[in-house]
XYZ file of C-alpha atoms in Angstrom:
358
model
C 0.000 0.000 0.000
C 0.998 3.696 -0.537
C 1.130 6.546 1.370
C -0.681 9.822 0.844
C -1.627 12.702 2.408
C -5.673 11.868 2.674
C -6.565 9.101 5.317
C -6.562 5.766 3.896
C -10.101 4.896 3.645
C -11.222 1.310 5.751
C -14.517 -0.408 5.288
C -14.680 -2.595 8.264
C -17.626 -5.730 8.196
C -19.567 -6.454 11.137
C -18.852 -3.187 12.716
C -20.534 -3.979 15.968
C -18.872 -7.178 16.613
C -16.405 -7.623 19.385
C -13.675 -7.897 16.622
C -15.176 -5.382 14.450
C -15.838 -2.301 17.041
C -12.043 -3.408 18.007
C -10.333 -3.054 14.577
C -12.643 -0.200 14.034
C -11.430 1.881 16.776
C -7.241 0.485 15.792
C -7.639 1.964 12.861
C -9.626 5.269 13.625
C -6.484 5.768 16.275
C -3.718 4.799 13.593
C -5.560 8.752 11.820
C -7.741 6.058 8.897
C -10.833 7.440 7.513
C -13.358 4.298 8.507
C -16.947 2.872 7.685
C -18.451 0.514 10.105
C -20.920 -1.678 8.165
C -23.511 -3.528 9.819
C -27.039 -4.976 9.433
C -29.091 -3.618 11.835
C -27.500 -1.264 14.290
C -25.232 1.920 14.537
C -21.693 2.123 15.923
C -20.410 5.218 18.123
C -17.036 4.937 17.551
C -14.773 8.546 17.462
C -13.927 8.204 14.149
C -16.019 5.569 12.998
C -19.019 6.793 10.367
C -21.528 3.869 10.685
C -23.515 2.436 7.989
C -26.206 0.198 7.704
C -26.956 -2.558 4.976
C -27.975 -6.498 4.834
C -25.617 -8.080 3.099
C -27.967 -10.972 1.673
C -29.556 -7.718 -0.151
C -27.201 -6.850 -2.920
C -28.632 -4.233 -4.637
C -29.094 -2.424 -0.479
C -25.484 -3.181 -0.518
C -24.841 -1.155 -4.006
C -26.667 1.374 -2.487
C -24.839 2.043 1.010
C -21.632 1.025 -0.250
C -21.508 4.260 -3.151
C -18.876 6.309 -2.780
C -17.613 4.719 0.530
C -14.062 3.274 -2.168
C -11.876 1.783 0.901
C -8.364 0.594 0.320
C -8.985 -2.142 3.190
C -11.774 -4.150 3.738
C -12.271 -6.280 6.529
C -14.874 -9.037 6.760
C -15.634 -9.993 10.749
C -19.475 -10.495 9.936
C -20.749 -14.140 9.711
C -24.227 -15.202 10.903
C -25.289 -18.604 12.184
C -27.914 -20.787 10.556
C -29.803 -23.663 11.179
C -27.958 -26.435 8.793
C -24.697 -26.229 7.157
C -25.804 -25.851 3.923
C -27.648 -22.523 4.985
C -24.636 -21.299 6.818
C -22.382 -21.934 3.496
C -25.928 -20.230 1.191
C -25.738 -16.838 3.841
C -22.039 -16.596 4.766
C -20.110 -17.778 1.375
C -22.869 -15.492 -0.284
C -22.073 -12.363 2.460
C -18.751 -12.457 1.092
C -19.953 -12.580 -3.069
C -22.217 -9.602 -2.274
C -20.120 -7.198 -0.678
C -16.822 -7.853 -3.240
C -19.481 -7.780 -5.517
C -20.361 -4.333 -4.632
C -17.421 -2.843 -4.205
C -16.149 -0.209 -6.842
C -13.210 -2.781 -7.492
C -10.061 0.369 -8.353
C -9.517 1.783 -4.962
C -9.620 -1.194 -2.846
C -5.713 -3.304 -2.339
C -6.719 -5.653 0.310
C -9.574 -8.057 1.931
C -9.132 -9.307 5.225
C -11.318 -12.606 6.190
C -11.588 -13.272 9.868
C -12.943 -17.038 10.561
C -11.850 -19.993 13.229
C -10.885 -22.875 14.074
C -13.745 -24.589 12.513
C -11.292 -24.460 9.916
C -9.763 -27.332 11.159
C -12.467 -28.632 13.714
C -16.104 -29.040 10.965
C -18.910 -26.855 10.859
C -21.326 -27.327 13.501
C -23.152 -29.903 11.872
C -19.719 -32.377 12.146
C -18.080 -30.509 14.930
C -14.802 -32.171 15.600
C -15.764 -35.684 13.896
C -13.714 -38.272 11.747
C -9.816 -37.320 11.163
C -9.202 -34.150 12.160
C -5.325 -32.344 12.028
C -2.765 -32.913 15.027
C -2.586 -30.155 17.388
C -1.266 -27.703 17.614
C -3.048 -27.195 14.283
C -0.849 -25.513 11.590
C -2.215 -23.491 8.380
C -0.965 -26.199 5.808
C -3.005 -28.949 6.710
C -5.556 -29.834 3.695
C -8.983 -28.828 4.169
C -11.642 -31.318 5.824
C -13.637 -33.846 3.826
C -16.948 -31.944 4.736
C -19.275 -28.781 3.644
C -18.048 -25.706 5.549
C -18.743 -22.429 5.465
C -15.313 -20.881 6.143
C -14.054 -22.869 3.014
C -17.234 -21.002 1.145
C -15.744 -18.180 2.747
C -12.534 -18.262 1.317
C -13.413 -19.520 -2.552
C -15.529 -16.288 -2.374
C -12.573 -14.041 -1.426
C -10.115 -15.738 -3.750
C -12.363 -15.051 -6.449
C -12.885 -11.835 -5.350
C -10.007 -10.030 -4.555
C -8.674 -11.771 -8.028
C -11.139 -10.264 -10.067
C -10.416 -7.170 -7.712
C -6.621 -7.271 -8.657
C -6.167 -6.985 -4.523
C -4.380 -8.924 -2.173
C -6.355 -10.822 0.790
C -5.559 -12.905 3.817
C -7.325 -15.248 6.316
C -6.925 -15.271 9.868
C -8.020 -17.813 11.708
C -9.055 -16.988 15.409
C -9.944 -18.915 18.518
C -12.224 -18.025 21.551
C -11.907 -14.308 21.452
C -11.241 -12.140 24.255
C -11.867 -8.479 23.681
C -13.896 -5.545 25.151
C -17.124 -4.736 23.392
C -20.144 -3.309 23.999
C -23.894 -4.386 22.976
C -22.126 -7.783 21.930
C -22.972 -10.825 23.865
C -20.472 -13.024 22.439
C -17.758 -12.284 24.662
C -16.236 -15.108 26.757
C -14.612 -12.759 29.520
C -17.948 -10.692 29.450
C -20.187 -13.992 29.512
C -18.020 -15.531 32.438
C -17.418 -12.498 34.437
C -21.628 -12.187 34.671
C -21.908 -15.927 35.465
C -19.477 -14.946 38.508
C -21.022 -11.705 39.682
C -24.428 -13.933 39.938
C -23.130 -16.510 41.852
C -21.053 -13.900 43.925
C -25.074 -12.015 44.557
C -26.641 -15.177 45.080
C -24.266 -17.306 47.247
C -23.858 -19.638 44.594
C -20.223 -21.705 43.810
C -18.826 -20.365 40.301
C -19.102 -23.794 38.302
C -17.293 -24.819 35.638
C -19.838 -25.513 32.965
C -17.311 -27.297 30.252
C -15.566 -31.041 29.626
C -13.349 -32.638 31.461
C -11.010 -32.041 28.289
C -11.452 -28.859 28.231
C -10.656 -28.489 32.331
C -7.506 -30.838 32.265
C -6.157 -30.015 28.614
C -3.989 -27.297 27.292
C -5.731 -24.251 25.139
C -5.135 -20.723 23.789
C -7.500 -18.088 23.118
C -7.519 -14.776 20.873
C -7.003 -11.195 22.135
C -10.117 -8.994 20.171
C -6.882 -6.084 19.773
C -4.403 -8.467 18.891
C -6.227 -10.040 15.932
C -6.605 -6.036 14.831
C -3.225 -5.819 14.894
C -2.521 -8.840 12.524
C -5.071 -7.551 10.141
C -4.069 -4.449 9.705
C -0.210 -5.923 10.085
C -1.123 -8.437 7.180
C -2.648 -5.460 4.622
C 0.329 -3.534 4.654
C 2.814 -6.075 4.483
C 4.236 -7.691 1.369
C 4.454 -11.287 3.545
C 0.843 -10.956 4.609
C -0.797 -11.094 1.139
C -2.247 -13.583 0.074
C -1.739 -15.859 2.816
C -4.005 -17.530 5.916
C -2.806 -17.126 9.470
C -4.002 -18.588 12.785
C -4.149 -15.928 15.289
C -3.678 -16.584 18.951
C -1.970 -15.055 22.192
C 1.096 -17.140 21.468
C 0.563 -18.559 24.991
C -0.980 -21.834 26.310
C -3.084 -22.465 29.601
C -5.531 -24.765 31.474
C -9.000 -24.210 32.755
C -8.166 -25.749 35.984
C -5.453 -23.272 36.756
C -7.016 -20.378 35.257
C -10.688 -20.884 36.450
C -10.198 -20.593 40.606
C -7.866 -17.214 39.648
C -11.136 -15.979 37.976
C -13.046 -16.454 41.217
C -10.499 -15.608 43.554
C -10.816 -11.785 41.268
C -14.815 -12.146 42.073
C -14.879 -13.308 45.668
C -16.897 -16.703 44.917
C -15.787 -20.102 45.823
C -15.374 -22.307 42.543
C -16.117 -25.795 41.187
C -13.905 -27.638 38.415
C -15.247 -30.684 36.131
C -16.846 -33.314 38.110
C -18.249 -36.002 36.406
C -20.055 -34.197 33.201
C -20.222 -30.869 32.006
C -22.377 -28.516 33.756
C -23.572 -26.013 31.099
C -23.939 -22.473 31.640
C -27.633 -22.369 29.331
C -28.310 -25.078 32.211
C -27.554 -22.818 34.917
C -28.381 -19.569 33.952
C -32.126 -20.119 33.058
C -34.330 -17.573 33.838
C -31.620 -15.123 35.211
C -32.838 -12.248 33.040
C -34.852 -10.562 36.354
C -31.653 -11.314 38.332
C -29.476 -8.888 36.078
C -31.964 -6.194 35.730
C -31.595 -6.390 39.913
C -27.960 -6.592 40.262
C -27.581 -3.918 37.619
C -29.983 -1.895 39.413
C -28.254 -2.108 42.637
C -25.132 -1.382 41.002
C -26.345 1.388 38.777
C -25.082 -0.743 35.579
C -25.551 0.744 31.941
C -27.112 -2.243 30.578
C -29.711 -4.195 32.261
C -30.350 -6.844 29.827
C -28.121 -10.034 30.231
C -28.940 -11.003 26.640
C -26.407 -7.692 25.402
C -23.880 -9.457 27.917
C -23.774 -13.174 28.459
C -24.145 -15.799 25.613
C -24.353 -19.348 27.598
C -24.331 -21.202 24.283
C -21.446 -19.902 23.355
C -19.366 -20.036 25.605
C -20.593 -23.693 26.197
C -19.721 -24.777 23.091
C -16.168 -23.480 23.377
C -15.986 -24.609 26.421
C -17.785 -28.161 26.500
C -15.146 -29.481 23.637
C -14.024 -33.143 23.590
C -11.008 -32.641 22.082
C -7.705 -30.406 22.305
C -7.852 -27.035 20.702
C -4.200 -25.613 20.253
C -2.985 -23.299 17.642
C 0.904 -22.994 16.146
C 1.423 -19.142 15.960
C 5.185 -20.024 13.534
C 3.659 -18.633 10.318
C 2.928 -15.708 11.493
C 6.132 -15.298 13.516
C 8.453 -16.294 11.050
C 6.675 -13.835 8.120
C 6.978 -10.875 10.777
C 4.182 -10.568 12.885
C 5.612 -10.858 16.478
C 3.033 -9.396 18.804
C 1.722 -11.836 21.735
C -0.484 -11.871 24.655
C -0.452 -13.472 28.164
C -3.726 -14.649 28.254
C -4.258 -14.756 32.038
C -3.554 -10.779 32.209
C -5.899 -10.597 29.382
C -8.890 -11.617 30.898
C -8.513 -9.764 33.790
C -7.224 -6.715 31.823
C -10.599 -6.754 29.684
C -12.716 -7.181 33.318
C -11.272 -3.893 34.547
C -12.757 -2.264 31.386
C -15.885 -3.809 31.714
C -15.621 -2.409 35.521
C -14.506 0.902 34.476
C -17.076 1.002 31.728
C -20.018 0.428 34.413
C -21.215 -3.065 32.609
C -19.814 -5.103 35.310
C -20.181 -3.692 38.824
């Protein structure tokens, strides 16, 4: 990419997802002129003009995407279906339709954010047949099986070909970050899991598998996937090329979980005999919130804009090993790292500080 003396222009999709209102505000600080695209709702970002279109509706997408003519496009958008085959129809076409509507001269590179399903199977064959050894490496073929992150990708080939850009994957796991109106948010789902048992005299549970408590995992820091993005757009060895993206660090559930309630005051429970999952647990908590956040004076009462049980569940209730090899992206230049235990507790501070946790 060039320099000039006019911001770079961003378009950034999925605006008010926990990766997208992240990247968004990187690259509003780093002086780029960016559009935050989403379906349905607006983002207040300094520096961040929000836009609104549904990207199943290409001629909506024509229309809100005139004149916007970024140089970077990132793609964090994907929504979840019913079957497989619906997920590949919605998400593989989400990526046709925007390219597709993009005034192909100005823009140099497409960023694709997806995970480890990659490697794992789409939800319909989650972590079935032969799967890759762990830590799992960006060279190993793709799965025998429909997926929508493969759909993904043949649309942004295609795309940023026709486009005469550059693109790049990156491939995330469980995502820690700092977001706001966005439920799926493992330190944000967690953290109000603990602050209910801490009002309610409850032991903090772990709701997951016993492979999941005993074995080793790494997760993905929201501002540290930003930075290989917006690393992999302007440099030469991050064209055209997928990356996994994680802290570059390892840990277990069992030695992170009693630190987490140790930070909220509650006693704690590891794996004991089957999982124990949070959409279990959590029924009917809705009233609950709305009374801790109105004892606390908390800025959002509804614990459907801050929990997602299944989600964290599902990340958490895995039978088998999920470990990513962080070597491409180290040896083609991208050296940043977290420590994922000062993450979390890093992004609950925020939370704290922003007046969504009390």
């Amino acid at each position: 990419m060039t320099d000039s003396s006019s911001p770079r222009k961003a378009l950034v999709v999925g605006a008010t997802g926990i990766v997208g209102q992240t990247l968004s505000a990187q690259l509003a600080s780093r002086g780029w002129q960016v559009t935050g695209l989403s379906r349905s709702k607006t983002l207040e970002l300094p520096g961040v003009v929000s836009i609104q279109a549904d990207l199943q509706d290409p001629e909506e997408l024509k229309a809100a995407l005139a004149g916007i003519d970024p140089e970077l496009v990132a793609i964090t958008a994907w929504t979840r279906m019913n079957t497989e085959e619906e997920n590949i129809r919605v998400n593989g076409g989400a990526v046709r339709n925007l390219l597709n509507a993009l005034n192909p001269g100005p823009v140099r590179h497409v960023a694709l954010m997806t995970g480890l399903k990659h490697y794992l199977g789409p939800f319909d064959n989650y972590a079935t047949g032969v799967l890759p050894d762990t830590p799992f490496r960006e060279e190993s073929p793709r799965l025998d099986k429909p997926n929508f992150y493969y759909a993904q990708e043949d649309e942004l080939f295609a795309g940023a070909e026709r486009m005469n850009a550059t693109w790049s994957v990156h491939r995330s796991h469980t995502i820690f970050g700092f977001a706001t109106g966005n439920a799926m948010n493992m330190v944000l789902t967690l953290s109000a899991y603990a602050t209910i048992c801490r009002e309610q005299d409850m032991p903090f549970i772990f709701p997951g598998s016993e492979t999941q408590w005993n074995g080793v995992t790494d997760v993905t820091d929201a501002e540290l996937l930003g930075e290989q993005i917006i690393w992999a757009a302007d440099s030469e060895n991050g064209h055209n090329q997928a990356f996994n993206i994680a802290n570059g660090d390892a840990f277990r559930w069992r030695t992170l979980w009693p630190k987490i309630a140790a930070h909220f005051g509650v006693k704690w429970e590891g794996f004991s005999e089957a999982p124990r999952p949070l959409a279990t647990q959590m029924t009917d908590v809705a009233p609950l919130w709305r009374g801790i956040a109105s004892k606390y004076g908390l800025i959002e009462p509804d614990i459907d804009r801050i929990a997602s049980w299944w989600h964290s569940d599902s990340d958490l209730g895995r039978n088998i090993e999920c470990l990513t090899d962080m070597n491409k992206s180290r040896k083609a230049g991208f050296l940043q790292f977290r420590d994922s235990t000062d993450n979390f507790f890093n992004y609950v501070e925020r939370y704290r500080k922003a007046n969504i946790l009390p």
